[in-house]
Amino acid sequence: MATVRIPPVLRPSVGGVKEVDADGENVGDVLRSLADQHPATQPQMFAEGGELNRYVNVYLNDEDVRVLDGLETPVGTGDVLVILPAMAGG
Amino acid sequence: MSPSGAEFIRQIRNQVAEVDPGDVNQRLQNGSGDGSPAIVDVRESEEVARGLIPGAKHVPRGYLESRIEGTVPDRSQHVVLYCASGTRSALAAKTLEELGYENVESMTGGYTLWKDRGYKVEVPKVMTPEQRERYSRHMLVPEIGAEGQQKMLDAKVLLLGAGGLGSPTALYLAAAGIGTIGIVDDDVVDLSNLQRQVIHTTDRIGEPKVDSAEEAMKAINPDVNVVKYQTRMDASNIMEIIEGYDVIVDGVDNFPTRYLLNDATVRLRIPVVSASILGFDGQLSVFAPYDGPCYRCLYPVPPPAELAPSCGANGVLGVLPGTMGLLQATEVIKLVVGAGEPLIGRLLLYEALGATFTELKVRRDPECAVCSRSPDEIADDEMGVFPDYEAFCAAAG
Ligand SMILES: [Zn+2]
């Protein structure tokens, strides 16, 4: 079980909460489990081929999963996934 | 029998290592690598005010024991001391050796010989009594001091936007004594701005924001040179606006300008202190071209319009841009003064409702569309390449 931090723009898709717990052995599993619980997040995170959208940054704890093993990066109990979109408000 | 003064000095000079000004000059020419010595001027303040060796730190001999650790904390660091003629610096070298400094040299002939040989000198800028009073609380901070304050007075910082983020940044940077502050904003003050844009006032509603901001900054610190750009920055004017600034503070409210700014600043190698806000959430990072990642390394492509609530009005807690703007101002001062660890390669997230800070690592992307190439390979027509902004916002509904 990992904790997924939900950014402001995705919160309406998960009932307004800031964090969601989701199961999975790796980053891809955890995010797909999130999408199963909250289907509205699916197209926002994943492109049609099942890979992450390029505009979505995902961090395992403090490291970008792109420099780890991407969606294959193993996730342990207590790990935190941060979904981070760009924001432009000033 | 006790030795005479002259004899005592002769004995000390025999005990300490001495170095010729020519060798010191050579080492300074070779650049400031790890092996370069710390040059310490041990003369009195009135002597230093007339000129010193560029890059030298000033520690008067009378304060050597109490202040040297603040200037040269590492006792294994190579230290070259000089005075006017080489006498006081020899005595000072002896003192440093007794304090445990391992590699100390006294420069023979002192500043007089250095200058006679025609090596480079600089005359330090002197602050007025009013400036010394105004910035006295900075001077008392060892990491800033008179040297750091002078760097701020000499610095040129450009603020993009005199809005939520730009307001606190402009006020505090003016108060801190940043010598030149440019502001780019084409907007006028609106009643709905005043919940967060604290640089503006109710009686200035309808005035251009750059004028309103200038009035507030000058009221705090008339020393500051405010340069106003009442325009919308775009590809046609960005290079002439930003060139010559030391640091740029990005608080703009839209993606196209953020990408455009990134591309132009990478090309000109100007560091950007970047923040963005939405609701109760803020993001902050420093993009220092080629030293760390750029904005495109972090966000290679912008999100689609429906996930980018940056067009038109969005809600934001009025205090939040204050918090994030002051974190930006702090990073600006650190960059200007050269103090601390700037937020390069790190992204700081602040979530106000939970009162949490999260730090994430940001890596340079070896495939980055912009900063993986050298500045002169980035062409004019490549800068700020972005989907059409009108269409982008229209799609957002
Ligand atoms: Zn880059």
Short mmCIF file of C-alpha atoms and ligand atoms in Angstrom, two decimals:
data_model
loop_
_atom_site.label_atom_id
_atom_site.label_comp_id
_atom_site.label_asym_id
_atom_site.label_seq_id
_atom_site.Cartn_x
_atom_site.Cartn_y
_atom_site.Cartn_z
CA MET A 1 0.00 0.00 0.00
CA ALA A 2 1.37 3.37 -1.05
CA THR A 3 0.10 6.89 -0.59
CA VAL A 4 -0.51 8.98 -3.71
CA ARG A 5 -0.47 12.78 -3.33
CA ILE A 6 -3.08 14.37 -5.57
CA PRO A 7 -2.35 17.81 -7.08
CA PRO A 8 -5.01 20.55 -7.02
CA VAL A 9 -6.02 20.08 -10.68
CA LEU A 10 -6.78 16.36 -10.13
CA ARG A 11 -8.58 16.72 -6.80
CA PRO A 12 -12.03 17.17 -8.37
CA SER A 13 -11.48 13.73 -9.97
CA VAL A 14 -10.89 12.03 -6.62
CA GLY A 15 -13.65 13.61 -4.54
CA GLY A 16 -11.58 16.58 -3.40
CA VAL A 17 -9.05 14.74 -1.21
CA LYS A 18 -5.31 15.47 -1.16
CA GLU A 19 -4.14 11.88 -0.73
CA VAL A 20 -5.37 8.48 -1.86
CA ASP A 21 -4.04 5.09 -0.75
CA ALA A 22 -3.53 2.60 -3.56
CA ASP A 23 -2.10 -0.91 -3.90
CA GLY A 24 0.56 -2.04 -6.30
CA GLU A 25 3.99 -3.60 -6.65
CA ASN A 26 5.30 -0.84 -8.87
CA VAL A 27 4.54 2.74 -9.89
CA GLY A 28 2.39 1.69 -12.85
CA ASP A 29 0.31 -0.71 -10.70
CA VAL A 30 -0.27 1.92 -8.04
CA LEU A 31 -1.37 4.54 -10.55
CA ARG A 32 -3.62 2.06 -12.39
CA SER A 33 -5.15 1.14 -9.04
CA LEU A 34 -5.78 4.84 -8.44
CA ALA A 35 -7.42 5.07 -11.87
CA ASP A 36 -9.61 2.03 -11.04
CA GLN A 37 -10.81 3.74 -7.87
CA HIS A 38 -11.26 7.11 -9.60
CA PRO A 39 -11.77 6.57 -13.35
CA ALA A 40 -11.74 10.30 -14.11
CA THR A 41 -7.99 10.34 -13.36
CA GLN A 42 -7.23 7.73 -16.05
CA PRO A 43 -7.04 10.02 -19.13
CA GLN A 44 -5.30 12.71 -17.12
CA MET A 45 -2.42 10.42 -16.15
CA PHE A 46 -2.13 7.95 -19.01
CA ALA A 47 -1.75 8.35 -22.74
CA GLU A 48 -3.59 6.01 -25.11
CA GLY A 49 -0.75 3.49 -25.23
CA GLY A 50 -0.81 3.12 -21.46
CA GLU A 51 2.34 5.12 -20.85
CA LEU A 52 2.42 8.21 -18.62
CA ASN A 53 1.48 11.48 -20.27
CA ARG A 54 4.60 13.54 -20.84
CA TYR A 55 3.14 16.49 -19.00
CA VAL A 56 2.61 14.46 -15.83
CA ASN A 57 5.60 14.20 -13.49
CA VAL A 58 5.54 11.37 -10.97
CA TYR A 59 7.95 11.17 -8.05
CA LEU A 60 8.62 8.18 -5.85
CA ASN A 61 9.33 9.87 -2.55
CA ASP A 62 11.60 12.70 -3.80
CA GLU A 63 12.93 11.15 -7.04
CA ASP A 64 11.45 11.52 -10.52
CA VAL A 65 10.41 8.07 -11.74
CA ARG A 66 11.78 8.98 -15.18
CA VAL A 67 15.30 8.65 -13.75
CA LEU A 68 14.32 5.41 -11.96
CA ASP A 69 12.57 2.64 -13.89
CA GLY A 70 9.51 4.64 -14.90
CA LEU A 71 6.25 2.76 -14.40
CA GLU A 72 8.25 -0.39 -13.57
CA THR A 73 9.87 1.20 -10.50
CA PRO A 74 9.12 -1.01 -7.47
CA VAL A 75 7.01 0.57 -4.75
CA GLY A 76 7.20 -0.51 -1.11
CA THR A 77 4.81 -0.13 1.78
CA GLY A 78 4.86 3.40 3.13
CA ASP A 79 6.29 4.92 -0.05
CA VAL A 80 4.77 8.16 -1.24
CA LEU A 81 4.02 8.88 -4.89
CA VAL A 82 3.69 12.54 -5.82
CA ILE A 83 1.80 13.41 -8.99
CA LEU A 84 2.99 16.82 -10.12
CA PRO A 85 1.59 18.84 -12.97
CA ALA A 86 3.04 22.18 -14.03
CA MET A 87 1.21 25.19 -12.61
CA ALA A 88 1.37 28.68 -14.07
CA GLY A 89 -0.52 30.85 -11.61
CA GLY A 90 1.17 34.01 -10.45
CA MET B 1 68.24 41.24 26.85
CA SER B 2 64.97 41.91 25.00
CA PRO B 3 65.41 42.50 21.28
CA SER B 4 64.68 45.91 19.76
CA GLY B 5 61.46 46.30 17.77
CA ALA B 6 63.33 46.12 14.49
CA GLU B 7 65.21 43.01 15.61
CA PHE B 8 61.98 41.35 16.78
CA ILE B 9 60.35 41.96 13.39
CA ARG B 10 63.43 40.59 11.62
CA GLN B 11 63.23 37.40 13.72
CA ILE B 12 59.53 36.94 12.94
CA ARG B 13 60.12 37.46 9.23
CA ASN B 14 62.68 34.70 9.34
CA GLN B 15 60.12 32.37 10.90
CA VAL B 16 57.20 32.86 8.52
CA ALA B 17 56.89 31.91 4.88
CA GLU B 18 57.02 34.85 2.48
CA VAL B 19 55.78 35.09 -1.08
CA ASP B 20 56.58 37.53 -3.86
CA PRO B 21 53.71 39.64 -5.28
CA GLY B 22 54.51 38.20 -8.72
CA ASP B 23 53.67 34.67 -7.52
CA VAL B 24 50.44 35.84 -5.93
CA ASN B 25 49.44 37.69 -9.10
CA GLN B 26 50.18 34.59 -11.16
CA ARG B 27 47.97 32.42 -8.94
CA LEU B 28 45.10 34.91 -9.15
CA GLN B 29 45.43 35.01 -12.94
CA ASN B 30 45.13 31.23 -13.04
CA GLY B 31 41.58 31.59 -11.77
CA SER B 32 39.75 30.77 -8.63
CA GLY B 33 39.96 26.99 -8.63
CA ASP B 34 40.08 24.89 -5.48
CA GLY B 35 43.78 25.48 -5.06
CA SER B 36 43.64 29.26 -5.13
CA PRO B 37 44.62 30.99 -1.87
CA ALA B 38 42.47 33.23 0.29
CA ILE B 39 43.98 36.72 0.09
CA VAL B 40 43.58 38.65 3.34
CA ASP B 41 44.30 42.38 3.68
CA VAL B 42 45.33 43.15 7.28
CA ARG B 43 45.62 46.93 6.91
CA GLU B 44 43.38 49.51 8.58
CA SER B 45 40.05 50.54 7.02
CA GLU B 46 41.30 53.98 5.88
CA GLU B 47 44.13 52.30 3.93
CA VAL B 48 41.80 49.76 2.32
CA ALA B 49 39.37 52.50 1.30
CA ARG B 50 42.05 53.88 -1.05
CA GLY B 51 42.49 50.55 -2.86
CA LEU B 52 43.07 46.83 -2.40
CA ILE B 53 43.85 43.66 -4.32
CA PRO B 54 40.68 42.48 -6.15
CA GLY B 55 39.04 39.62 -4.29
CA ALA B 56 40.96 40.23 -1.06
CA LYS B 57 39.10 39.93 2.24
CA HIS B 58 39.67 42.68 4.74
CA VAL B 59 40.53 41.68 8.33
CA PRO B 60 42.42 44.47 10.17
CA ARG B 61 45.36 43.08 12.09
CA GLY B 62 43.88 44.31 15.35
CA TYR B 63 40.84 42.05 14.80
CA LEU B 64 42.70 39.09 13.34
CA GLU B 65 42.23 36.67 16.22
CA SER B 66 38.53 37.43 16.61
CA ARG B 67 37.52 37.61 12.93
CA ILE B 68 39.75 35.30 10.88
CA GLU B 69 37.59 32.23 11.52
CA GLY B 70 34.61 34.02 10.01
CA THR B 71 36.62 34.83 6.89
CA VAL B 72 38.73 31.69 6.53
CA PRO B 73 37.02 28.92 8.54
CA ASP B 74 39.19 26.11 7.16
CA ARG B 75 42.61 26.05 8.85
CA SER B 76 44.09 23.95 6.05
CA GLN B 77 43.18 26.58 3.46
CA HIS B 78 46.14 28.37 1.86
CA VAL B 79 46.17 31.98 3.12
CA VAL B 80 48.21 34.89 1.73
CA LEU B 81 48.36 37.94 4.00
CA TYR B 82 49.41 41.40 2.94
CA CYS B 83 49.70 44.86 4.47
CA ALA B 84 51.30 48.05 3.11
CA SER B 85 54.93 46.88 3.18
CA GLY B 86 55.12 43.28 4.40
CA THR B 87 55.79 43.91 8.07
CA ARG B 88 52.36 43.80 9.67
CA SER B 89 51.44 40.85 7.45
CA ALA B 90 54.50 38.92 8.71
CA LEU B 91 53.41 39.48 12.30
CA ALA B 92 49.87 38.50 11.33
CA ALA B 93 51.17 35.32 9.63
CA LYS B 94 52.91 34.36 12.86
CA THR B 95 49.61 34.85 14.72
CA LEU B 96 47.70 32.66 12.25
CA GLU B 97 50.28 29.90 12.61
CA GLU B 98 49.82 30.05 16.36
CA LEU B 99 46.06 29.76 15.76
CA GLY B 100 46.70 26.52 13.86
CA TYR B 101 46.57 27.72 10.24
CA GLU B 102 48.76 25.30 8.31
CA ASN B 103 49.62 27.11 5.10
CA VAL B 104 50.15 30.85 5.64
CA GLU B 105 52.31 33.22 3.64
CA SER B 106 53.09 36.91 4.02
CA MET B 107 53.46 38.90 0.80
CA THR B 108 56.76 40.76 0.63
CA GLY B 109 56.65 44.45 -0.17
CA GLY B 110 52.92 44.49 0.56
CA TYR B 111 50.33 46.51 -1.31
CA THR B 112 52.91 49.20 -2.13
CA LEU B 113 55.07 46.84 -4.17
CA TRP B 114 52.00 45.17 -5.72
CA LYS B 115 50.76 48.54 -6.96
CA ASP B 116 54.24 49.66 -8.10
CA ARG B 117 54.47 46.57 -10.27
CA GLY B 118 51.26 47.60 -12.00
CA TYR B 119 49.16 44.62 -10.90
CA LYS B 120 45.40 45.01 -10.74
CA VAL B 121 43.87 46.92 -7.83
CA GLU B 122 40.35 48.04 -7.10
CA VAL B 123 38.97 50.91 -5.08
CA PRO B 124 36.11 49.68 -2.91
CA LYS B 125 32.81 51.47 -3.21
CA VAL B 126 32.03 53.35 -0.07
CA MET B 127 28.52 53.51 1.32
CA THR B 128 27.10 56.80 2.49
CA PRO B 129 26.38 57.19 6.22
CA GLU B 130 22.67 56.95 5.38
CA GLN B 131 23.23 53.64 3.56
CA ARG B 132 25.31 52.26 6.43
CA GLU B 133 22.42 53.05 8.75
CA ARG B 134 19.70 51.76 6.42
CA TYR B 135 21.45 48.43 5.78
CA SER B 136 23.05 48.04 9.22
CA ARG B 137 21.06 44.88 10.02
CA HIS B 138 22.37 43.25 6.85
CA MET B 139 25.94 44.25 7.63
CA LEU B 140 25.67 42.55 11.01
CA VAL B 141 24.90 39.22 9.32
CA PRO B 142 28.25 37.54 8.61
CA GLU B 143 26.94 35.88 5.41
CA ILE B 144 26.05 39.31 3.98
CA GLY B 145 28.17 42.03 5.56
CA ALA B 146 29.28 45.17 3.74
CA GLU B 147 30.51 43.08 0.81
CA GLY B 148 27.17 41.35 0.33
CA GLN B 149 25.28 44.60 0.68
CA GLN B 150 27.48 46.18 -1.96
CA LYS B 151 26.70 43.23 -4.27
CA MET B 152 23.00 43.92 -3.74
CA LEU B 153 23.46 47.62 -4.48
CA ASP B 154 25.25 46.69 -7.70
CA ALA B 155 22.70 44.00 -8.70
CA LYS B 156 20.08 44.22 -11.45
CA VAL B 157 16.99 42.08 -10.86
CA LEU B 158 14.02 41.84 -13.21
CA LEU B 159 10.53 41.04 -11.92
CA LEU B 160 8.05 39.59 -14.39
CA GLY B 161 4.72 40.79 -13.13
CA ALA B 162 3.75 43.21 -10.37
CA GLY B 163 0.92 40.95 -9.28
CA GLY B 164 0.49 38.44 -6.49
CA LEU B 165 4.02 37.03 -6.46
CA GLY B 166 5.70 40.21 -7.70
CA SER B 167 4.21 42.46 -5.00
CA PRO B 168 5.99 41.10 -1.92
CA THR B 169 9.12 40.35 -3.94
CA ALA B 170 9.35 43.94 -5.20
CA LEU B 171 8.74 45.44 -1.76
CA TYR B 172 11.34 43.34 0.01
CA LEU B 173 13.97 43.53 -2.73
CA ALA B 174 13.59 47.32 -2.73
CA ALA B 175 13.89 47.39 1.04
CA ALA B 176 16.96 45.13 0.86
CA GLY B 177 18.70 47.60 -1.41
CA ILE B 178 18.80 45.76 -4.74
CA GLY B 179 20.21 48.63 -6.82
CA THR B 180 18.23 48.20 -10.01
CA ILE B 181 14.81 46.55 -10.13
CA GLY B 182 13.03 46.17 -13.47
CA ILE B 183 9.30 45.42 -13.57
CA VAL B 184 7.41 44.09 -16.58
CA ASP B 185 3.61 44.41 -16.41
CA ASP B 186 1.09 45.80 -18.88
CA ASP B 187 -1.88 45.68 -16.52
CA VAL B 188 -3.63 48.34 -14.42
CA VAL B 189 -4.55 48.01 -10.74
CA ASP B 190 -7.97 46.44 -10.25
CA LEU B 191 -10.04 46.23 -7.06
CA SER B 192 -9.95 42.41 -7.22
CA ASN B 193 -6.12 42.51 -7.12
CA LEU B 194 -5.93 44.10 -3.69
CA GLN B 195 -6.78 40.93 -1.73
CA ARG B 196 -3.18 39.79 -2.40
CA GLN B 197 -1.22 42.35 -4.44
CA VAL B 198 -0.02 44.33 -1.44
CA ILE B 199 2.24 46.70 -3.37
CA HIS B 200 -0.87 48.46 -4.77
CA THR B 201 -3.43 50.55 -2.90
CA THR B 202 -7.13 51.35 -3.12
CA ASP B 203 -6.45 54.93 -4.22
CA ARG B 204 -4.27 53.70 -7.10
CA ILE B 205 -6.99 51.57 -8.73
CA GLY B 206 -6.87 52.20 -12.47
CA GLU B 207 -3.19 53.21 -12.49
CA PRO B 208 -0.65 51.16 -14.41
CA LYS B 209 0.78 48.52 -12.08
CA VAL B 210 4.36 49.47 -12.94
CA ASP B 211 3.70 53.07 -11.78
CA SER B 212 1.92 51.96 -8.63
CA ALA B 213 4.73 49.53 -7.81
CA GLU B 214 7.38 52.16 -8.42
CA GLU B 215 5.65 54.55 -6.03
CA ALA B 216 5.55 51.95 -3.25
CA MET B 217 9.17 50.85 -3.78
CA LYS B 218 10.50 54.41 -3.88
CA ALA B 219 8.56 55.23 -0.71
CA ILE B 220 10.43 52.44 1.08
CA ASN B 221 13.81 53.05 -0.49
CA PRO B 222 14.48 56.06 -2.73
CA ASP B 223 17.91 54.58 -3.55
CA VAL B 224 16.44 51.95 -5.83
CA ASN B 225 16.53 52.56 -9.55
CA VAL B 226 13.16 51.25 -10.83
CA VAL B 227 13.02 50.44 -14.55
CA LYS B 228 9.47 50.12 -15.83
CA TYR B 229 8.33 48.05 -18.82
CA GLN B 230 4.63 48.68 -19.33
CA THR B 231 4.27 46.01 -21.93
CA ARG B 232 3.37 42.39 -22.43
CA MET B 233 6.56 40.39 -22.84
CA ASP B 234 6.62 38.24 -25.96
CA ALA B 235 9.07 36.76 -28.44
CA SER B 236 9.47 40.12 -30.18
CA ASN B 237 10.74 42.05 -27.14
CA ILE B 238 12.03 39.51 -24.62
CA MET B 239 15.69 39.61 -25.60
CA GLU B 240 15.99 43.38 -25.32
CA ILE B 241 14.09 43.44 -22.01
CA ILE B 242 16.00 40.72 -20.16
CA GLU B 243 19.53 41.25 -21.44
CA GLY B 244 21.85 42.67 -18.78
CA TYR B 245 19.87 41.51 -15.75
CA ASP B 246 21.65 39.34 -13.17
CA VAL B 247 18.59 37.44 -11.94
CA ILE B 248 15.02 37.18 -13.21
CA VAL B 249 12.04 36.53 -10.96
CA ASP B 250 9.27 34.62 -12.73
CA GLY B 251 5.80 35.14 -11.36
CA VAL B 252 3.89 35.18 -14.64
CA ASP B 253 0.39 33.76 -14.85
CA ASN B 254 0.61 31.77 -18.08
CA PHE B 255 2.51 28.87 -19.63
CA PRO B 256 3.53 30.40 -22.97
CA THR B 257 5.49 33.17 -21.24
CA ARG B 258 7.10 30.70 -18.83
CA TYR B 259 8.43 28.59 -21.71
CA LEU B 260 9.49 31.66 -23.67
CA LEU B 261 11.31 33.04 -20.63
CA ASN B 262 13.04 29.72 -20.06
CA ASP B 263 14.32 29.49 -23.60
CA ALA B 264 15.59 33.09 -23.65
CA THR B 265 17.26 32.87 -20.24
CA VAL B 266 19.01 29.61 -21.11
CA ARG B 267 20.35 31.32 -24.20
CA LEU B 268 21.58 34.30 -22.17
CA ARG B 269 22.58 32.15 -19.15
CA ILE B 270 20.52 34.21 -16.70
CA PRO B 271 19.25 32.39 -13.58
CA VAL B 272 15.49 32.43 -12.97
CA VAL B 273 13.80 32.20 -9.58
CA SER B 274 10.48 30.66 -10.49
CA ALA B 275 7.29 30.26 -8.48
CA SER B 276 3.70 29.42 -9.25
CA ILE B 277 0.57 29.29 -7.15
CA LEU B 278 -2.93 27.83 -7.30
CA GLY B 279 -5.50 27.63 -4.54
CA PHE B 280 -3.53 26.67 -1.45
CA ASP B 281 -0.56 25.20 -3.33
CA GLY B 282 2.74 26.76 -4.33
CA GLN B 283 5.82 25.56 -6.25
CA LEU B 284 9.29 27.11 -6.14
CA SER B 285 12.60 26.39 -7.85
CA VAL B 286 15.71 28.11 -9.18
CA PHE B 287 16.65 27.42 -12.79
CA ALA B 288 20.33 28.22 -13.30
CA PRO B 289 21.16 27.52 -16.95
CA TYR B 290 23.81 24.80 -17.40
CA ASP B 291 24.49 24.60 -13.63
CA GLY B 292 21.20 22.85 -13.07
CA PRO B 293 18.00 21.85 -14.85
CA CYS B 294 15.88 24.34 -16.77
CA TYR B 295 12.09 24.70 -16.78
CA ARG B 296 11.82 22.39 -19.80
CA CYS B 297 13.88 19.72 -18.00
CA LEU B 298 11.22 19.76 -15.28
CA TYR B 299 8.20 20.19 -17.56
CA PRO B 300 9.14 19.13 -21.12
CA VAL B 301 5.64 19.89 -22.41
CA PRO B 302 2.81 21.98 -20.97
CA PRO B 303 -0.33 20.24 -19.77
CA PRO B 304 -3.42 20.35 -21.99
CA ALA B 305 -5.69 23.32 -21.47
CA GLU B 306 -8.22 21.46 -19.32
CA LEU B 307 -5.48 20.63 -16.81
CA ALA B 308 -3.93 24.08 -16.95
CA PRO B 309 -6.17 26.48 -15.12
CA SER B 310 -4.08 29.48 -16.02
CA CYS B 311 -6.45 31.26 -18.36
CA GLY B 312 -8.70 33.81 -16.71
CA ALA B 313 -9.61 33.94 -13.06
CA ASN B 314 -8.60 31.30 -10.56
CA GLY B 315 -9.03 31.27 -6.85
CA VAL B 316 -6.00 31.70 -4.64
CA LEU B 317 -5.56 32.28 -0.94
CA GLY B 318 -4.39 35.90 -0.75
CA VAL B 319 -1.57 35.12 1.67
CA LEU B 320 -0.11 32.35 -0.51
CA PRO B 321 1.63 34.57 -3.09
CA GLY B 322 3.05 36.46 -0.11
CA THR B 323 4.65 33.28 1.22
CA MET B 324 5.88 32.14 -2.18
CA GLY B 325 6.98 35.61 -3.30
CA LEU B 326 9.10 36.06 -0.20
CA LEU B 327 10.69 32.65 -0.72
CA GLN B 328 11.55 33.92 -4.21
CA ALA B 329 13.00 37.17 -2.79
CA THR B 330 15.13 35.10 -0.41
CA GLU B 331 16.51 33.00 -3.28
CA VAL B 332 17.27 36.18 -5.26
CA ILE B 333 19.31 37.62 -2.40
CA LYS B 334 21.17 34.32 -1.94
CA LEU B 335 22.09 34.28 -5.64
CA VAL B 336 23.19 37.92 -5.61
CA VAL B 337 25.23 37.66 -2.43
CA GLY B 338 26.50 34.14 -3.13
CA ALA B 339 25.33 32.81 0.22
CA GLY B 340 23.89 29.44 1.19
CA GLU B 341 22.58 26.69 -1.06
CA PRO B 342 20.25 28.03 -3.74
CA LEU B 343 17.23 25.95 -4.70
CA ILE B 344 18.91 24.68 -7.89
CA GLY B 345 17.90 21.16 -8.93
CA ARG B 346 15.25 21.08 -6.24
CA LEU B 347 11.55 21.84 -6.34
CA LEU B 348 9.88 23.03 -3.16
CA LEU B 349 6.15 22.40 -2.80
CA TYR B 350 4.15 24.26 -0.18
CA GLU B 351 0.65 23.14 0.70
CA ALA B 352 -0.91 25.77 2.92
CA LEU B 353 -3.95 23.86 4.20
CA GLY B 354 -1.85 21.02 5.54
CA ALA B 355 1.04 23.38 6.38
CA THR B 356 3.50 21.01 4.68
CA PHE B 357 6.66 21.57 2.65
CA THR B 358 7.83 18.83 0.27
CA GLU B 359 11.15 18.86 -1.56
CA LEU B 360 11.58 16.97 -4.85
CA LYS B 361 14.73 16.43 -6.90
CA VAL B 362 14.87 17.96 -10.38
CA ARG B 363 17.43 16.48 -12.78
CA ARG B 364 18.92 17.95 -15.91
CA ASP B 365 17.39 16.16 -18.85
CA PRO B 366 20.14 15.06 -21.25
CA GLU B 367 17.48 15.15 -23.98
CA CYS B 368 16.15 18.60 -23.02
CA ALA B 369 14.95 20.45 -26.11
CA VAL B 370 16.75 23.61 -24.98
CA CYS B 371 19.51 23.21 -22.40
CA SER B 372 21.03 20.04 -23.85
CA ARG B 373 22.45 22.34 -26.54
CA SER B 374 24.87 25.24 -26.30
CA PRO B 375 23.36 28.74 -26.11
CA ASP B 376 24.40 29.82 -29.59
CA GLU B 377 22.67 26.80 -31.13
CA ILE B 378 19.28 28.03 -29.92
CA ALA B 379 17.77 30.00 -32.79
CA ASP B 380 15.41 32.96 -32.52
CA ASP B 381 12.48 31.17 -34.09
CA GLU B 382 12.80 28.23 -31.69
CA MET B 383 12.28 30.28 -28.60
CA GLY B 384 9.05 29.84 -26.74
CA VAL B 385 7.68 27.33 -29.23
CA PHE B 386 4.28 26.63 -27.80
CA PRO B 387 0.75 25.94 -28.98
CA ASP B 388 -1.06 29.14 -29.91
CA TYR B 389 -2.07 30.82 -26.67
CA GLU B 390 -5.49 32.09 -27.77
CA ALA B 391 -6.40 28.62 -28.98
CA PHE B 392 -4.92 27.11 -25.81
CA CYS B 393 -7.18 29.20 -23.59
CA ALA B 394 -10.22 28.90 -25.83
CA ALA B 395 -9.92 25.12 -25.50
CA ALA B 396 -9.99 25.51 -21.74
CA GLY B 397 -13.46 26.99 -22.06
ZN ZN C 1 16.65 21.87 -19.84
#
